[in-house]
């Protein structure tokens, strides 16, 4: 019932409320926290402290006094107090400067009773919290007779900027600051060095407070709202809690928004194509698992590498830019390093930078890079062999899942399935990293030695002989089925796990849909896939002849490099395909979990951890009821709301409210940040070639039946699910993407001109517009009239 700060077990922190658990954790970690103990809710009967508990409290008080007169602070520690979503700041009562036993007992009663006051009830209701969340534990702590006391925000709670920490303080005890009785002094601690700006009397403590705050951010995993005091020349920590306005998940609405976590530049270039939809909670938790396995180099600070903004997947471009800046890279060099992944940024756009020190970046990289590189090299060596066994692994898992008759049977499958998925994620990142490391420098060299069209053509045609790029498999397989060269069953076994929404666990796989194959075959009517590939092979041969004639001394070495790149590209696409096969197995596991627990298809609105706890029986009846009645419906409603909104912009700066944006998407500004021309749209050169035609703007591959042969396919993003449409298109134009994205790679393989990563093509083009697509220059020219007809194109 009563736990000392020094001995509170880690598995009991949630049993003593937010404040008590945090203070004990910090005390045990060596922070300057005044000593004390926590009285758990079980020590009370009908809101009064039990007699046996009071006897234990008296013994603890005697130990803390150690024979001396000692003042104490009696403070609340409700279950949701000082949490990521609700601070309850000032809502519960605190009683300060009590010394004698009876005073302390009355103070404990007062604090405990404050959980029933009107302001707590009103705050709880506003936060969507039930009665259990404001059960009150009580903290009894040695009191610091402060000369100065205050608060410190380690990031700006309004803008999310991490550029400096902002604090307030008053002379004497901090209760005057919390109650608003006096106007406090203000100071700032600027990053990365903690430079102090403020009243001189506080300056001598600024450096110590800055170091403590930085350490707290790292150990508590995010920006903190800190209460502190100065006594006898020493800084003490009285409390630390997350800044509630910077928390990404809102349990009251079921929505996730990582743009609240800081002032960052977010982009979905390259990565948005893999996850083009609003994600269900289970899919997001699976992506988080992927991120932990794929990106293993420690990063400075607690800044997200990727995030969930209104249910959609984004990468944090500010993180990479800030690290390059700290290492002394120029803007030009930084942009060159990032361009392949994040797209072009406008010359006059300032990327929000996180104020890292050079040492912090170097320390993080040197600490983690060697181990990460060793793992990547091991991945390269076993990539092909490990990829080859995944289909058999997946079939075995599917059999075990189907045979599971109880939750325990099913849960026994998870450890091996999770391990297989983790390994596939590691291999995928190893293959992707090697491919990018080979292609980037080779592309730069080829661009210097020959023209852009020749360079782009040479970096295509990765399918050679019988070794085909896995991204092309679904479309060539459809053609073979159509020609009677492949059975439908064989096609579904080999490619039935791939599709437009393949990373979304709630999306039925093609092998689950009876009519899917017939619908896809309809897109290929009168399209000769081998002829397209043969034409591209001929164009590559011609490009090679040009290059060899221009650079005879370099030809042999470049040829070796091109062969190596093609092999690595095929390996990368193969492990990507097999990773997606395992995603389908995770879906099957989730469906079986839903069936065995009675949750049904709503299981996808749980996280992986919640699903495992449900299967294991680790949840109380109250928790299960809460999930079924509250959490799942709230998350389902959030998913429906967000899915009904237009696709968000490719680049997001700072805090983003998807609902406000949806009221006027075009008024949001140019999301790509590219220079806007009345007659042209600019993006990345995706695949060489020039073609004119009529625009067909599509929002989803399910609208593919509308695409007519030779039309210009314009869409926000593409992935393998769009591949069957490519052979019909005269050219492809996307908002999202980069030279190494799916649209660019497959378009190059098929010899279809493509411009990717325009940022705003779908906002500026409509079906019926006439455009000229120049894949070599990465430009889409907009005509005011259809040439030769006099017919006005739509504006």
mmCIF file of C-alpha atoms in Angstrom, residues 137-390:
data_model
loop_
_atom_site.group_PDB
_atom_site.id
_atom_site.type_symbol
_atom_site.label_atom_id
_atom_site.label_comp_id
_atom_site.label_asym_id
_atom_site.label_seq_id
_atom_site.Cartn_x
_atom_site.Cartn_y
_atom_site.Cartn_z
ATOM 1 C CA UNK A 137 -2.714 8.213 -4.574
ATOM 2 C CA UNK A 138 -0.957 10.635 -2.213
ATOM 3 C CA UNK A 139 2.696 11.736 -2.275
ATOM 4 C CA UNK A 140 4.407 12.587 1.015
ATOM 5 C CA UNK A 141 7.699 14.333 0.318
ATOM 6 C CA UNK A 142 10.334 16.316 2.125
ATOM 7 C CA UNK A 143 9.617 19.958 1.452
ATOM 8 C CA UNK A 144 12.204 22.239 -0.128
ATOM 9 C CA UNK A 145 12.191 25.754 1.390
ATOM 10 C CA UNK A 146 12.733 27.397 -1.964
ATOM 11 C CA UNK A 147 14.555 30.670 -2.505
ATOM 12 C CA UNK A 148 13.241 30.572 -6.076
ATOM 13 C CA UNK A 149 10.806 28.195 -7.727
ATOM 14 C CA UNK A 150 9.353 27.908 -11.177
ATOM 15 C CA UNK A 151 8.448 25.926 -14.256
ATOM 16 C CA UNK A 152 10.347 25.136 -17.439
ATOM 17 C CA UNK A 153 8.964 24.017 -20.804
ATOM 18 C CA UNK A 154 11.642 22.207 -22.790
ATOM 19 C CA UNK A 155 9.855 23.112 -26.047
ATOM 20 C CA UNK A 156 7.355 25.781 -27.051
ATOM 21 C CA UNK A 157 3.931 24.324 -26.148
ATOM 22 C CA UNK A 158 2.195 26.512 -28.758
ATOM 23 C CA UNK A 159 4.407 26.381 -31.857
ATOM 24 C CA UNK A 160 6.263 23.151 -31.040
ATOM 25 C CA UNK A 161 9.638 24.809 -31.626
ATOM 26 C CA UNK A 162 12.624 23.107 -29.980
ATOM 27 C CA UNK A 163 14.898 26.130 -30.498
ATOM 28 C CA UNK A 164 14.837 27.129 -26.845
ATOM 29 C CA UNK A 165 13.399 26.259 -23.452
ATOM 30 C CA UNK A 166 11.165 28.820 -21.771
ATOM 31 C CA UNK A 167 10.772 29.229 -18.013
ATOM 32 C CA UNK A 168 9.077 31.316 -15.342
ATOM 33 C CA UNK A 169 10.009 31.737 -11.700
ATOM 34 C CA UNK A 170 9.009 33.534 -8.530
ATOM 35 C CA UNK A 171 10.897 34.192 -5.351
ATOM 36 C CA UNK A 172 9.981 31.823 -2.562
ATOM 37 C CA UNK A 173 7.626 28.839 -2.897
ATOM 38 C CA UNK A 174 6.190 27.923 -6.268
ATOM 39 C CA UNK A 175 2.555 27.809 -5.124
ATOM 40 C CA UNK A 176 2.305 31.554 -5.810
ATOM 41 C CA UNK A 177 3.242 30.892 -9.444
ATOM 42 C CA UNK A 178 0.750 28.031 -9.867
ATOM 43 C CA UNK A 179 -2.078 30.001 -8.252
ATOM 44 C CA UNK A 180 -1.352 33.114 -10.321
ATOM 45 C CA UNK A 181 -0.993 35.336 -7.256
ATOM 46 C CA UNK A 182 2.113 37.080 -8.627
ATOM 47 C CA UNK A 183 3.541 37.956 -12.039
ATOM 48 C CA UNK A 184 6.556 35.707 -12.611
ATOM 49 C CA UNK A 185 9.925 36.480 -14.146
ATOM 50 C CA UNK A 186 10.670 34.931 -17.545
ATOM 51 C CA UNK A 187 13.875 33.426 -18.927
ATOM 52 C CA UNK A 188 14.995 31.318 -21.878
ATOM 53 C CA UNK A 189 17.668 28.656 -22.376
ATOM 54 C CA UNK A 190 18.649 28.546 -26.047
ATOM 55 C CA UNK A 191 19.753 25.298 -27.682
ATOM 56 C CA UNK A 192 22.119 23.690 -28.328
ATOM 57 C CA UNK A 193 24.367 25.170 -25.607
ATOM 58 C CA UNK A 194 21.769 26.356 -23.085
ATOM 59 C CA UNK A 195 22.585 30.067 -23.444
ATOM 60 C CA UNK A 196 20.728 31.945 -20.695
ATOM 61 C CA UNK A 197 18.670 35.099 -21.311
ATOM 62 C CA UNK A 198 16.764 36.538 -18.365
ATOM 63 C CA UNK A 199 17.068 38.134 -14.897
ATOM 64 C CA UNK A 200 20.644 37.954 -13.587
ATOM 65 C CA UNK A 201 19.745 36.302 -10.274
ATOM 66 C CA UNK A 202 18.682 33.141 -12.095
ATOM 67 C CA UNK A 203 21.654 32.977 -14.466
ATOM 68 C CA UNK A 204 23.933 31.003 -12.114
ATOM 69 C CA UNK A 205 21.413 28.143 -12.084
ATOM 70 C CA UNK A 206 20.578 28.195 -15.789
ATOM 71 C CA UNK A 207 23.266 25.770 -16.918
ATOM 72 C CA UNK A 208 22.403 23.148 -14.289
ATOM 73 C CA UNK A 209 18.701 23.402 -15.095
ATOM 74 C CA UNK A 210 19.405 23.079 -18.832
ATOM 75 C CA UNK A 211 21.434 19.888 -18.359
ATOM 76 C CA UNK A 212 18.754 18.356 -16.137
ATOM 77 C CA UNK A 213 16.048 19.275 -18.658
ATOM 78 C CA UNK A 214 17.943 17.754 -21.585
ATOM 79 C CA UNK A 215 18.507 14.559 -19.646
ATOM 80 C CA UNK A 216 14.831 14.425 -18.657
ATOM 81 C CA UNK A 217 13.730 14.800 -22.292
ATOM 82 C CA UNK A 218 15.857 11.855 -23.333
ATOM 83 C CA UNK A 219 14.901 9.551 -20.468
ATOM 84 C CA UNK A 220 11.189 10.427 -20.505
ATOM 85 C CA UNK A 221 11.060 10.334 -24.319
ATOM 86 C CA UNK A 222 9.844 13.786 -25.229
ATOM 87 C CA UNK A 223 9.349 17.459 -24.312
ATOM 88 C CA UNK A 224 8.663 18.050 -20.627
ATOM 89 C CA UNK A 225 6.839 20.511 -18.394
ATOM 90 C CA UNK A 226 9.141 20.680 -15.340
ATOM 91 C CA UNK A 227 8.581 22.140 -11.876
ATOM 92 C CA UNK A 228 11.790 23.037 -10.055
ATOM 93 C CA UNK A 229 13.083 24.912 -7.043
ATOM 94 C CA UNK A 230 16.375 26.399 -5.864
ATOM 95 C CA UNK A 231 17.402 25.997 -2.201
ATOM 96 C CA UNK A 232 20.792 26.355 -0.577
ATOM 97 C CA UNK A 233 22.419 26.963 -3.949
ATOM 98 C CA UNK A 234 21.104 23.720 -5.489
ATOM 99 C CA UNK A 235 18.466 23.020 -8.174
ATOM 100 C CA UNK A 236 15.787 20.472 -7.190
ATOM 101 C CA UNK A 237 13.249 18.759 -9.411
ATOM 102 C CA UNK A 238 9.732 18.712 -7.974
ATOM 103 C CA UNK A 239 7.808 17.329 -10.925
ATOM 104 C CA UNK A 240 8.094 16.406 -14.615
ATOM 105 C CA UNK A 241 5.269 15.637 -17.012
ATOM 106 C CA UNK A 242 4.860 15.549 -20.803
ATOM 107 C CA UNK A 243 3.744 18.766 -22.488
ATOM 108 C CA UNK A 244 0.152 17.810 -23.205
ATOM 109 C CA UNK A 245 -0.219 20.072 -26.263
ATOM 110 C CA UNK A 246 2.604 18.173 -27.998
ATOM 111 C CA UNK A 247 1.190 14.650 -27.639
ATOM 112 C CA UNK A 248 0.343 12.936 -30.926
ATOM 113 C CA UNK A 249 -2.521 10.683 -29.820
ATOM 114 C CA UNK A 250 -5.826 11.960 -28.510
ATOM 115 C CA UNK A 251 -7.758 9.117 -26.825
ATOM 116 C CA UNK A 252 -10.913 11.230 -26.661
ATOM 117 C CA UNK A 253 -11.121 11.457 -30.481
ATOM 118 C CA UNK A 254 -9.101 8.370 -31.457
ATOM 119 C CA UNK A 255 -6.921 10.491 -33.759
ATOM 120 C CA UNK A 256 -3.137 10.574 -34.168
ATOM 121 C CA UNK A 257 -1.255 13.688 -35.279
ATOM 122 C CA UNK A 258 2.537 13.714 -35.034
ATOM 123 C CA UNK A 259 2.715 17.235 -36.474
ATOM 124 C CA UNK A 260 1.925 18.362 -32.898
ATOM 125 C CA UNK A 261 5.257 16.968 -31.670
ATOM 126 C CA UNK A 262 7.363 19.849 -32.904
ATOM 127 C CA UNK A 263 8.091 22.423 -35.563
ATOM 128 C CA UNK A 264 9.167 20.052 -38.342
ATOM 129 C CA UNK A 265 8.940 19.733 -42.110
ATOM 130 C CA UNK A 266 7.098 16.528 -43.028
ATOM 131 C CA UNK A 267 7.040 14.832 -46.430
ATOM 132 C CA UNK A 268 5.522 11.680 -47.857
ATOM 133 C CA UNK A 269 7.774 11.555 -50.940
ATOM 134 C CA UNK A 270 8.758 7.952 -51.740
ATOM 135 C CA UNK A 271 7.196 6.615 -48.549
ATOM 136 C CA UNK A 272 3.634 7.805 -49.071
ATOM 137 C CA UNK A 273 3.255 5.490 -52.054
ATOM 138 C CA UNK A 274 3.811 2.434 -49.853
ATOM 139 C CA UNK A 275 1.095 3.527 -47.416
ATOM 140 C CA UNK A 276 -1.291 5.699 -49.436
ATOM 141 C CA UNK A 277 -4.356 5.421 -47.182
ATOM 142 C CA UNK A 278 -5.511 6.529 -43.761
ATOM 143 C CA UNK A 279 -4.121 3.759 -41.567
ATOM 144 C CA UNK A 280 -5.983 1.676 -39.041
ATOM 145 C CA UNK A 281 -4.377 1.597 -35.561
ATOM 146 C CA UNK A 282 -3.063 -1.936 -36.087
ATOM 147 C CA UNK A 283 -1.387 -0.974 -39.372
ATOM 148 C CA UNK A 284 0.237 2.029 -37.699
ATOM 149 C CA UNK A 285 1.572 -0.171 -34.894
ATOM 150 C CA UNK A 286 2.972 -2.592 -37.511
ATOM 151 C CA UNK A 287 4.716 0.308 -39.269
ATOM 152 C CA UNK A 288 6.189 1.410 -35.960
ATOM 153 C CA UNK A 289 7.549 -2.125 -35.554
ATOM 154 C CA UNK A 290 9.027 -1.878 -39.061
ATOM 155 C CA UNK A 291 10.666 1.434 -38.177
ATOM 156 C CA UNK A 292 12.305 0.038 -35.057
ATOM 157 C CA UNK A 293 13.847 -2.785 -37.092
ATOM 158 C CA UNK A 294 14.752 -0.847 -40.240
ATOM 159 C CA UNK A 295 16.201 2.355 -38.742
ATOM 160 C CA UNK A 296 18.608 1.337 -36.016
ATOM 161 C CA UNK A 297 21.196 4.151 -35.928
ATOM 162 C CA UNK A 298 20.611 6.183 -32.721
ATOM 163 C CA UNK A 299 19.508 9.742 -33.438
ATOM 164 C CA UNK A 300 20.205 12.763 -31.236
ATOM 165 C CA UNK A 301 17.337 13.831 -29.014
ATOM 166 C CA UNK A 302 13.804 12.480 -28.968
ATOM 167 C CA UNK A 303 12.652 13.586 -32.407
ATOM 168 C CA UNK A 304 10.493 11.336 -34.604
ATOM 169 C CA UNK A 305 12.007 9.954 -37.816
ATOM 170 C CA UNK A 306 8.551 9.266 -39.198
ATOM 171 C CA UNK A 307 5.045 10.016 -38.078
ATOM 172 C CA UNK A 308 1.311 9.559 -38.377
ATOM 173 C CA UNK A 309 -0.462 12.787 -39.356
ATOM 174 C CA UNK A 310 -4.212 12.405 -39.435
ATOM 175 C CA UNK A 311 -3.788 8.706 -40.136
ATOM 176 C CA UNK A 312 -1.342 9.160 -43.032
ATOM 177 C CA UNK A 313 2.346 8.252 -43.083
ATOM 178 C CA UNK A 314 5.001 11.014 -43.288
ATOM 179 C CA UNK A 315 8.769 11.270 -42.881
ATOM 180 C CA UNK A 316 10.446 14.027 -40.846
ATOM 181 C CA UNK A 317 12.701 15.894 -43.280
ATOM 182 C CA UNK A 318 13.779 18.372 -40.580
ATOM 183 C CA UNK A 319 15.630 15.627 -38.737
ATOM 184 C CA UNK A 320 17.972 14.806 -41.627
ATOM 185 C CA UNK A 321 18.410 18.475 -42.591
ATOM 186 C CA UNK A 322 19.269 19.394 -38.996
ATOM 187 C CA UNK A 323 21.888 16.671 -38.704
ATOM 188 C CA UNK A 324 23.516 17.739 -41.978
ATOM 189 C CA UNK A 325 23.456 21.368 -40.808
ATOM 190 C CA UNK A 326 25.085 20.467 -37.474
ATOM 191 C CA UNK A 327 27.842 18.650 -39.383
ATOM 192 C CA UNK A 328 28.568 21.808 -41.366
ATOM 193 C CA UNK A 329 26.964 20.897 -44.696
ATOM 194 C CA UNK A 330 25.992 23.791 -46.951
ATOM 195 C CA UNK A 331 22.364 24.206 -47.999
ATOM 196 C CA UNK A 332 23.244 23.025 -51.497
ATOM 197 C CA UNK A 333 24.971 19.888 -50.237
ATOM 198 C CA UNK A 334 22.150 19.172 -47.809
ATOM 199 C CA UNK A 335 19.533 19.459 -50.550
ATOM 200 C CA UNK A 336 21.568 17.193 -52.819
ATOM 201 C CA UNK A 337 21.753 14.538 -50.088
ATOM 202 C CA UNK A 338 18.008 14.706 -49.379
ATOM 203 C CA UNK A 339 16.641 15.192 -52.894
ATOM 204 C CA UNK A 340 16.455 11.518 -53.806
ATOM 205 C CA UNK A 341 14.210 10.866 -50.812
ATOM 206 C CA UNK A 342 12.284 14.028 -49.979
ATOM 207 C CA UNK A 343 11.991 15.960 -53.241
ATOM 208 C CA UNK A 344 12.807 19.544 -54.118
ATOM 209 C CA UNK A 345 12.391 22.355 -51.618
ATOM 210 C CA UNK A 346 11.845 25.951 -52.752
ATOM 211 C CA UNK A 347 14.851 28.255 -52.596
ATOM 212 C CA UNK A 348 13.091 30.656 -50.226
ATOM 213 C CA UNK A 349 11.709 28.036 -47.830
ATOM 214 C CA UNK A 350 13.491 27.706 -44.514
ATOM 215 C CA UNK A 351 13.414 24.123 -43.275
ATOM 216 C CA UNK A 352 12.745 24.202 -39.522
ATOM 217 C CA UNK A 353 16.010 23.083 -37.978
ATOM 218 C CA UNK A 354 16.407 21.251 -34.702
ATOM 219 C CA UNK A 355 19.313 22.920 -32.855
ATOM 220 C CA UNK A 356 21.678 19.951 -32.587
ATOM 221 C CA UNK A 357 25.278 20.469 -31.623
ATOM 222 C CA UNK A 358 27.924 18.940 -33.865
ATOM 223 C CA UNK A 359 29.076 16.785 -30.969
ATOM 224 C CA UNK A 360 25.574 15.414 -30.306
ATOM 225 C CA UNK A 361 25.221 14.292 -33.926
ATOM 226 C CA UNK A 362 28.688 12.771 -34.106
ATOM 227 C CA UNK A 363 28.215 11.030 -30.769
ATOM 228 C CA UNK A 364 24.920 9.478 -31.893
ATOM 229 C CA UNK A 365 26.326 8.335 -35.226
ATOM 230 C CA UNK A 366 29.568 6.981 -33.839
ATOM 231 C CA UNK A 367 27.728 5.185 -31.068
ATOM 232 C CA UNK A 368 25.299 3.367 -33.314
ATOM 233 C CA UNK A 369 26.641 3.371 -36.863
ATOM 234 C CA UNK A 370 29.209 0.543 -36.576
ATOM 235 C CA UNK A 371 26.700 -1.966 -35.185
ATOM 236 C CA UNK A 372 24.065 -0.855 -37.687
ATOM 237 C CA UNK A 373 26.470 -1.259 -40.600
ATOM 238 C CA UNK A 374 27.503 -4.713 -39.420
ATOM 239 C CA UNK A 375 23.868 -5.750 -39.358
ATOM 240 C CA UNK A 376 23.301 -4.287 -42.823
ATOM 241 C CA UNK A 377 26.308 -6.161 -44.223
ATOM 242 C CA UNK A 378 25.033 -9.399 -42.714
ATOM 243 C CA UNK A 379 21.713 -8.618 -44.362
ATOM 244 C CA UNK A 380 23.353 -8.182 -47.774
ATOM 245 C CA UNK A 381 25.024 -11.584 -47.506
ATOM 246 C CA UNK A 382 21.875 -13.531 -46.621
ATOM 247 C CA UNK A 383 19.367 -11.418 -48.564
ATOM 248 C CA UNK A 384 18.754 -13.726 -51.532
ATOM 249 C CA UNK A 385 18.682 -16.962 -49.510
ATOM 250 C CA UNK A 386 16.433 -15.541 -46.773
ATOM 251 C CA UNK A 387 14.039 -14.062 -49.343
ATOM 252 C CA UNK A 388 13.663 -17.407 -51.095
ATOM 253 C CA UNK A 389 12.338 -19.241 -48.009
ATOM 254 C CA UNK A 390 9.664 -16.697 -47.020
#
